[in-house]
């Protein structure tokens, strides 16, 4: 496999469920990101990890919990979500050193909260 | 207030026509990228512009970075149905800054 892969592609969950989104990158990058894409809103940065260390938490509610066990894998653990959390969740990666912020995105996980 | 405003928000034109979409800001960016996102997919990087006044061409797509590095434009010549998608600009406020600011997007539809 190449690039950035995300699973599952689609997820429907109730407000009391616990689920996780997974992201894996095969590009040898050191930084990984979670973005939220909602209708009629710009892409919103949620979390950034550099070399497995979280460097950014963009005021994200605690019902979203990221995990980065190594520089190739990134998870987003979800619990007690709200219907307004329904969105496309995009994972991305980039090089850290000498980059100009270029991001390589996965195909996204479409989340629906009932 | 949006840091990066894109216009138009929606654009629908006939195949073969030319078009320009814009990305404007009051902030200065060290670099600016353009991405295209097709339905059901993640955004894909098209180009990065770094120098004020820079023009880059990618086949029928021409990208320009404003002299003051606050704005950018994307011009498509002889649009094709494969150009349909959501076009996103994204600016980096400093080199090596992992926080890209994304624009509001232009949804382009090319009618056969």
Short mmCIF file of C-alpha atoms in Angstrom, two decimals:
data_model
loop_
_atom_site.label_atom_id
_atom_site.label_comp_id
_atom_site.label_asym_id
_atom_site.label_seq_id
_atom_site.Cartn_x
_atom_site.Cartn_y
_atom_site.Cartn_z
CA UNK A 1 0.00 0.00 0.00
CA UNK A 2 1.11 3.54 -0.61
CA UNK A 3 0.19 6.98 0.67
CA UNK A 4 -2.19 7.57 3.54
CA UNK A 5 -4.94 5.07 4.28
CA UNK A 6 -7.88 5.54 6.60
CA UNK A 7 -10.33 3.05 8.07
CA UNK A 8 -13.22 2.77 8.26
CA UNK A 9 -14.35 4.82 5.26
CA UNK A 10 -17.85 5.12 6.71
CA UNK A 11 -19.03 4.92 10.32
CA UNK A 12 -22.45 5.34 11.88
CA UNK A 13 -22.60 5.48 15.64
CA UNK A 14 -24.96 6.36 18.41
CA UNK A 15 -24.24 9.05 20.93
CA UNK A 16 -23.31 6.53 23.60
CA UNK A 17 -21.02 4.37 21.45
CA UNK A 18 -17.25 4.20 21.54
CA UNK A 19 -15.43 3.81 18.24
CA UNK A 20 -12.02 4.57 16.75
CA UNK A 21 -10.76 5.89 13.45
CA UNK A 22 -7.44 4.62 12.16
CA UNK A 23 -4.88 6.22 9.89
CA UNK A 24 -1.67 4.75 8.50
CA UNK A 25 0.92 6.47 6.34
CA UNK A 26 3.52 4.75 4.18
CA UNK A 27 5.42 7.87 3.14
CA UNK A 28 8.07 7.96 5.82
CA UNK A 29 6.72 11.26 7.13
CA UNK A 30 7.23 12.48 10.68
CA UNK A 31 4.10 14.60 11.19
CA UNK A 32 0.50 13.42 11.21
CA UNK A 33 -2.74 15.36 11.52
CA UNK A 34 -6.45 15.02 12.09
CA UNK A 35 -8.74 17.46 10.27
CA UNK A 36 -12.51 17.82 10.41
CA UNK A 37 -14.39 18.74 7.25
CA UNK A 38 -17.98 19.88 7.66
CA UNK A 39 -20.33 21.26 5.05
CA UNK A 40 -19.88 24.97 4.38
CA UNK A 41 -16.85 25.25 6.69
CA UNK A 42 -13.13 25.34 5.93
CA UNK A 43 -11.06 22.36 6.94
CA UNK A 44 -10.54 22.54 10.70
CA UNK A 45 -7.28 21.33 12.18
CA UNK A 46 -7.89 19.16 15.25
CA UNK A 47 -4.59 17.59 16.29
CA UNK A 48 -0.97 17.53 15.15
CA UNK A 49 1.70 15.01 16.04
CA UNK A 50 5.40 15.42 15.29
CA UNK A 51 7.63 12.41 15.93
CA UNK A 52 4.76 10.84 17.94
CA UNK A 53 4.48 13.86 20.22
CA UNK A 54 1.31 15.91 20.21
CA UNK A 55 2.15 19.48 19.30
CA UNK A 56 -1.29 20.89 18.66
CA UNK A 57 -4.71 20.45 20.20
CA UNK A 58 -6.91 22.99 18.54
CA UNK A 59 -9.44 23.34 21.39
CA UNK A 60 -10.99 20.02 20.53
CA UNK A 61 -13.58 18.62 22.96
CA UNK A 62 -12.38 15.75 25.12
CA UNK A 63 -14.85 13.37 23.51
CA UNK A 64 -12.22 13.18 20.75
CA UNK A 65 -9.05 11.47 21.96
CA UNK A 66 -6.06 11.06 19.63
CA UNK A 67 -3.37 8.41 19.91
CA UNK A 68 -0.10 8.20 17.99
CA UNK A 69 1.81 5.01 18.90
CA UNK A 70 4.47 5.62 16.23
CA UNK A 71 5.12 8.02 13.37
CA UNK A 72 3.23 5.80 10.89
CA UNK A 73 -0.02 5.31 12.78
CA UNK A 74 -2.61 7.69 14.15
CA UNK A 75 -5.91 6.96 15.85
CA UNK A 76 -8.88 9.08 16.81
CA UNK A 77 -10.91 7.57 19.63
CA UNK A 78 -14.51 8.69 19.76
CA UNK A 79 -16.95 8.51 22.68
CA UNK A 80 -20.22 10.17 23.63
CA UNK A 81 -20.28 12.17 20.44
CA UNK A 82 -22.96 14.64 19.45
CA UNK A 83 -24.89 14.81 16.16
CA UNK A 84 -23.00 17.99 15.24
CA UNK A 85 -19.81 15.91 15.22
CA UNK A 86 -21.03 14.25 12.03
CA UNK A 87 -18.45 15.14 9.38
CA UNK A 88 -15.67 13.84 7.19
CA UNK A 89 -12.57 13.23 9.29
CA UNK A 90 -9.38 13.49 7.30
CA UNK A 91 -5.96 12.24 8.28
CA UNK A 92 -2.87 13.76 6.70
CA UNK A 93 0.90 13.48 6.94
CA UNK A 94 3.86 15.65 6.04
CA UNK A 95 7.61 15.84 6.40
CA UNK A 96 8.74 17.92 9.32
CA UNK A 97 12.13 19.27 8.37
CA UNK A 98 12.41 21.73 5.48
CA UNK A 99 8.81 21.36 4.42
CA UNK A 100 6.52 24.08 3.20
CA UNK A 101 3.52 22.62 4.96
CA UNK A 102 2.57 20.27 2.14
CA UNK A 103 0.03 17.72 3.30
CA UNK A 104 -0.79 14.29 1.95
CA UNK A 105 -4.34 13.32 2.83
CA UNK A 106 -6.13 10.04 3.24
CA UNK A 107 -9.54 9.48 1.69
CA UNK A 108 -11.31 10.30 4.93
CA UNK A 109 -13.71 8.60 7.31
CA UNK A 110 -17.31 9.75 6.92
CA UNK A 111 -18.83 9.79 10.41
CA UNK A 112 -22.54 10.00 11.14
CA UNK A 113 -23.67 10.39 14.74
CA UNK A 114 -27.29 9.51 15.36
CA UNK B 1 -13.63 36.21 10.15
CA UNK B 2 -12.06 33.84 7.63
CA UNK B 3 -8.31 34.12 7.16
CA UNK B 4 -8.51 32.89 3.58
CA UNK B 5 -11.52 33.76 1.47
CA UNK B 6 -12.10 31.94 -1.79
CA UNK B 7 -14.33 33.13 -4.60
CA UNK B 8 -16.57 32.22 -6.13
CA UNK B 9 -17.97 29.70 -3.68
CA UNK B 10 -19.68 27.79 -6.49
CA UNK B 11 -18.94 27.82 -10.21
CA UNK B 12 -20.62 25.85 -12.96
CA UNK B 13 -19.43 26.23 -16.55
CA UNK B 14 -19.50 24.41 -19.86
CA UNK B 15 -16.70 22.15 -20.94
CA UNK B 16 -14.15 24.06 -23.01
CA UNK B 17 -14.59 27.38 -21.24
CA UNK B 18 -11.94 29.17 -19.22
CA UNK B 19 -12.26 30.11 -15.55
CA UNK B 20 -10.41 31.75 -12.69
CA UNK B 21 -10.88 31.21 -8.98
CA UNK B 22 -9.41 33.40 -6.30
CA UNK B 23 -7.94 33.05 -2.83
CA UNK B 24 -7.61 36.25 -0.81
CA UNK B 25 -6.32 37.18 2.61
CA UNK B 26 -5.17 40.14 4.64
CA UNK B 27 -2.34 38.00 6.03
CA UNK B 28 1.05 37.36 4.44
CA UNK B 29 1.93 33.73 3.79
CA UNK B 30 5.36 32.19 3.35
CA UNK B 31 3.85 29.68 0.95
CA UNK B 32 0.48 28.79 -0.46
CA UNK B 33 -0.87 25.53 -1.77
CA UNK B 34 -3.77 24.58 -3.96
CA UNK B 35 -5.56 21.28 -3.47
CA UNK B 36 -8.33 19.57 -5.40
CA UNK B 37 -10.79 17.30 -3.64
CA UNK B 38 -13.08 14.99 -5.56
CA UNK B 39 -16.26 13.53 -4.02
CA UNK B 40 -15.51 10.75 -1.56
CA UNK B 41 -11.79 11.48 -1.58
CA UNK B 42 -9.30 13.49 0.41
CA UNK B 43 -7.71 16.66 -0.97
CA UNK B 44 -4.78 16.16 -3.34
CA UNK B 45 -2.00 18.70 -3.62
CA UNK B 46 -1.80 20.42 -7.02
CA UNK B 47 0.93 22.99 -6.49
CA UNK B 48 2.90 25.00 -3.96
CA UNK B 49 3.89 28.60 -4.61
CA UNK B 50 6.51 30.26 -2.50
CA UNK B 51 7.78 33.46 -4.11
CA UNK B 52 5.70 36.63 -4.46
CA UNK B 53 4.66 37.07 -8.08
CA UNK B 54 5.42 33.44 -8.87
CA UNK B 55 3.51 31.78 -11.71
CA UNK B 56 3.36 28.01 -12.06
CA UNK B 57 1.76 26.04 -14.85
CA UNK B 58 0.44 22.52 -14.59
CA UNK B 59 -0.86 21.57 -18.05
CA UNK B 60 -4.07 23.64 -18.41
CA UNK B 61 -3.86 25.04 -14.87
CA UNK B 62 -2.00 28.28 -14.12
CA UNK B 63 -1.36 29.30 -10.54
CA UNK B 64 -0.23 32.74 -9.47
CA UNK B 65 0.96 33.99 -6.09
CA UNK B 66 0.37 37.67 -5.47
CA UNK B 67 3.35 40.01 -5.24
CA UNK B 68 2.59 40.71 -1.57
CA UNK B 69 2.02 36.99 -0.86
CA UNK B 70 -1.49 37.68 0.42
CA UNK B 71 -3.51 36.24 -2.46
CA UNK B 72 -3.45 33.69 -5.22
CA UNK B 73 -5.40 32.71 -8.29
CA UNK B 74 -5.99 29.54 -10.25
CA UNK B 75 -6.83 29.81 -13.93
CA UNK B 76 -8.06 26.80 -15.89
CA UNK B 77 -7.99 26.88 -19.67
CA UNK B 78 -10.42 24.81 -21.75
CA UNK B 79 -12.03 23.15 -18.73
CA UNK B 80 -12.72 19.43 -18.85
CA UNK B 81 -15.20 17.33 -16.88
CA UNK B 82 -12.27 15.84 -15.01
CA UNK B 83 -11.61 19.28 -13.50
CA UNK B 84 -14.80 19.00 -11.46
CA UNK B 85 -14.15 19.12 -7.74
CA UNK B 86 -13.63 21.26 -4.67
CA UNK B 87 -10.61 23.54 -4.99
CA UNK B 88 -8.97 24.53 -1.72
CA UNK B 89 -6.21 27.01 -1.13
CA UNK B 90 -4.13 26.73 2.02
CA UNK B 91 -1.53 29.11 3.37
CA UNK B 92 1.40 28.57 5.69
CA UNK B 93 2.19 31.51 7.95
CA UNK B 94 5.84 30.49 8.36
CA UNK B 95 8.21 27.92 6.93
CA UNK B 96 8.09 24.60 8.73
CA UNK B 97 4.86 25.61 10.44
CA UNK B 98 2.70 22.56 10.46
CA UNK B 99 -0.45 24.63 10.79
CA UNK B 100 -1.85 25.31 7.36
CA UNK B 101 -4.85 27.62 7.16
CA UNK B 102 -7.40 26.43 4.64
CA UNK B 103 -9.68 28.57 2.55
CA UNK B 104 -13.42 28.29 2.28
CA UNK B 105 -13.21 26.40 -1.03
CA UNK B 106 -14.60 26.77 -4.54
CA UNK B 107 -16.84 23.99 -5.77
CA UNK B 108 -16.35 23.70 -9.52
CA UNK B 109 -18.68 21.77 -11.82
CA UNK B 110 -17.83 21.32 -15.48
CA UNK B 111 -20.87 20.53 -17.59
CA UNK B 112 -20.31 18.21 -20.58
#
